[in-house]
Short mmCIF file of C-alpha atoms in Angstrom, two decimals:
data_model
loop_
_atom_site.label_atom_id
_atom_site.label_comp_id
_atom_site.label_asym_id
_atom_site.label_seq_id
_atom_site.Cartn_x
_atom_site.Cartn_y
_atom_site.Cartn_z
CA MET A 1 19.79 4.21 1.44
CA ALA A 2 18.86 2.46 -1.79
CA SER A 3 17.80 -1.14 -1.77
CA SER A 4 19.85 -3.92 -3.29
CA ASN A 5 19.51 -7.58 -4.18
CA ASN A 6 23.23 -8.31 -3.80
CA ALA A 7 23.60 -9.22 -0.12
CA PRO A 8 24.34 -12.87 0.70
CA SER A 9 22.19 -14.65 3.24
CA LEU A 10 23.58 -15.02 6.73
CA GLY A 11 24.13 -18.70 6.06
CA ARG A 12 26.20 -17.90 2.96
CA CYS A 13 28.56 -15.24 4.29
CA GLY A 14 31.67 -17.34 3.84
CA GLY A 15 31.66 -18.68 7.38
CA PHE A 16 32.59 -15.41 9.08
CA VAL A 17 29.25 -15.08 10.84
CA ALA A 18 29.95 -18.02 13.16
CA GLN A 19 32.51 -15.97 15.10
CA TYR A 20 29.93 -13.26 15.88
CA PRO A 21 26.70 -13.42 17.89
CA GLN A 22 23.58 -14.37 15.98
CA ASP A 23 20.08 -15.58 16.76
CA ALA A 24 16.87 -16.47 14.95
CA PHE A 25 13.23 -17.12 15.76
CA HIS A 26 9.92 -17.72 13.97
CA LEU A 27 6.51 -16.43 14.99
CA PRO A 28 3.01 -16.89 13.58
CA ALA A 29 2.22 -14.42 10.79
CA ARG A 30 -0.25 -12.39 12.85
CA ARG A 31 -0.29 -8.72 13.78
CA THR A 32 -0.16 -9.75 17.44
CA SER A 33 3.27 -11.30 16.79
CA VAL A 34 4.86 -7.93 15.95
CA PRO A 35 5.14 -6.76 19.60
CA GLU A 36 6.53 -10.20 20.53
CA ALA A 37 9.17 -9.87 17.80
CA ARG A 38 10.14 -6.44 19.18
CA ARG A 39 10.37 -7.85 22.73
CA ARG A 40 12.59 -10.72 21.62
CA VAL A 41 14.85 -8.41 19.64
CA SER A 42 15.07 -5.96 22.54
CA ALA A 43 16.05 -8.71 24.99
CA LEU A 44 18.63 -10.11 22.59
CA LEU A 45 20.20 -6.70 21.95
CA CYS A 46 20.39 -6.05 25.70
CA GLU A 47 22.13 -9.41 26.11
CA TRP A 48 24.60 -8.44 23.37
CA GLY A 49 25.26 -5.08 25.06
CA ALA A 50 23.94 -2.88 22.25
CA ASP A 51 23.66 0.81 23.03
CA GLN A 52 20.20 2.40 23.28
CA GLN A 53 20.23 4.03 19.82
CA VAL A 54 21.06 0.70 18.17
CA ARG A 55 18.29 -1.03 20.13
CA ASP A 56 15.75 1.62 19.12
CA ASP A 57 16.73 1.53 15.44
CA VAL A 58 16.86 -2.26 15.18
CA GLU A 59 13.53 -2.68 16.98
CA LEU A 60 11.90 -0.20 14.59
CA VAL A 61 13.34 -1.87 11.48
CA VAL A 62 12.31 -5.35 12.70
CA SER A 63 8.84 -4.04 13.52
CA GLU A 64 8.39 -2.49 10.06
CA LEU A 65 9.73 -5.48 8.12
CA PHE A 66 7.84 -8.01 10.25
CA THR A 67 4.61 -6.03 9.81
CA ASN A 68 5.12 -5.95 6.04
CA ALA A 69 5.60 -9.73 5.96
CA VAL A 70 2.38 -10.21 7.93
CA ARG A 71 0.34 -7.72 5.88
CA HIS A 72 1.60 -8.35 2.36
CA THR A 73 2.18 -12.12 2.17
CA ASP A 74 0.23 -15.33 2.67
CA SER A 75 2.71 -16.59 5.25
CA GLU A 76 1.77 -18.83 8.15
CA LYS A 77 4.97 -17.89 9.96
CA VAL A 78 7.60 -15.17 9.69
CA GLY A 79 11.25 -15.64 10.54
CA CYS A 80 13.62 -13.10 12.05
CA GLU A 81 17.39 -13.52 12.09
CA LEU A 82 19.91 -11.12 13.60
CA ALA A 83 23.69 -11.32 13.36
CA LEU A 84 26.55 -9.06 14.32
CA PHE A 85 29.43 -8.72 11.92
CA GLY A 86 32.06 -6.13 12.66
CA ALA A 87 30.46 -2.74 13.27
CA HIS A 88 27.14 -3.81 11.71
CA ILE A 89 24.06 -5.79 12.56
CA ARG A 90 22.22 -7.70 9.85
CA ILE A 91 18.45 -8.12 10.14
CA GLU A 92 16.73 -10.69 7.94
CA ILE A 93 12.96 -11.16 7.89
CA THR A 94 11.82 -14.22 5.96
CA ASP A 95 8.27 -14.74 4.70
CA GLN A 96 6.62 -17.60 2.83
CA GLY A 97 5.47 -15.58 -0.17
CA GLY A 98 2.05 -14.83 -1.50
CA ALA A 99 -0.07 -14.09 -4.52
CA ALA A 100 1.60 -10.74 -5.21
CA ASP A 101 5.19 -11.93 -4.79
CA SER A 102 6.82 -8.69 -5.92
CA ALA A 103 9.94 -7.16 -4.42
CA PRO A 104 9.32 -4.60 -1.69
CA HIS A 105 9.76 -0.97 -2.69
CA ILE A 106 9.33 2.45 -1.14
CA GLN A 107 5.98 3.99 -2.03
CA PRO A 108 6.12 7.46 -3.62
CA GLY A 109 5.01 10.13 -1.17
CA SER A 110 5.17 7.71 1.75
CA VAL A 111 7.06 10.14 4.00
CA ASP A 112 3.95 12.14 4.88
CA GLN A 113 1.46 9.26 4.92
CA GLU A 114 0.23 7.48 8.02
CA CYS A 115 0.52 4.10 6.32
CA GLY A 116 3.19 3.00 3.86
CA ARG A 117 6.21 4.63 5.52
CA GLY A 118 7.83 1.40 6.69
CA LEU A 119 10.37 0.93 3.93
CA PHE A 120 11.14 4.65 3.91
CA LEU A 121 12.08 4.31 7.60
CA VAL A 122 14.07 1.14 6.90
CA GLY A 123 16.00 2.97 4.19
CA ALA A 124 16.63 5.96 6.44
CA LEU A 125 17.95 3.88 9.36
CA SER A 126 19.98 1.30 7.46
CA GLU A 127 23.25 1.55 5.58
CA SER A 128 21.80 -0.81 2.99
CA TRP A 129 18.73 -2.98 2.58
CA GLY A 130 17.10 -5.16 -0.02
CA SER A 131 15.43 -8.47 -0.72
CA ARG A 132 16.18 -11.80 -2.32
CA PRO A 133 14.36 -15.10 -2.79
CA ALA A 134 14.27 -17.25 0.33
CA ASP A 135 16.74 -20.12 0.43
CA SER A 136 13.78 -22.53 0.54
CA GLY A 137 12.66 -21.28 -2.88
CA GLN A 138 9.34 -20.10 -1.45
CA GLY A 139 8.91 -16.52 -0.26
CA ARG A 140 11.54 -13.86 0.21
CA VAL A 141 14.05 -12.47 2.65
CA VAL A 142 14.07 -8.74 3.28
CA TRP A 143 17.34 -7.71 4.91
CA ALA A 144 18.85 -4.55 6.35
CA ASP A 145 22.35 -3.73 7.60
CA LEU A 146 22.52 -1.14 10.37
CA PRO A 147 25.49 0.37 12.20
CA TYR A 148 26.17 -1.37 15.51
CA SER A 149 27.82 -0.09 18.65
CA SER A 150 27.85 -1.48 22.16
CA LEU A 151 27.72 0.12 25.57
CA ALA A 152 31.34 -0.95 26.08
CA HIS A 153 32.77 1.06 23.15
#
């Protein structure tokens, strides 16, 4: 799926998010925080009753976006926010910016490379994804919308 800059932040979705489950956390911007982010997301999705495919896809997208924020920014902390809305789950990873504060983009030829496939995977698993400036004015938010289904469907 192609990236976009048009998605509103979770806090600006016209108030509809409040009726659906959502959660957020921040972790230090270290590589060792990536597994912790995955664990937190996994536990949250289990609590919400997400089916296994959703859990696998969301964990992978969070892992890739969180890793990118750690590797490609000068952040001290990275934020992760998840929210259900209808048949979708929104993932938002917020960084604090850095020297090369360019928008994320898929690297040419990244499909076959060991490194640099993260955004290709995000694009393949999500219905839409993109980035926008962080609400704080420093850094950016990279977001992805994935299909959501629960075990009770």
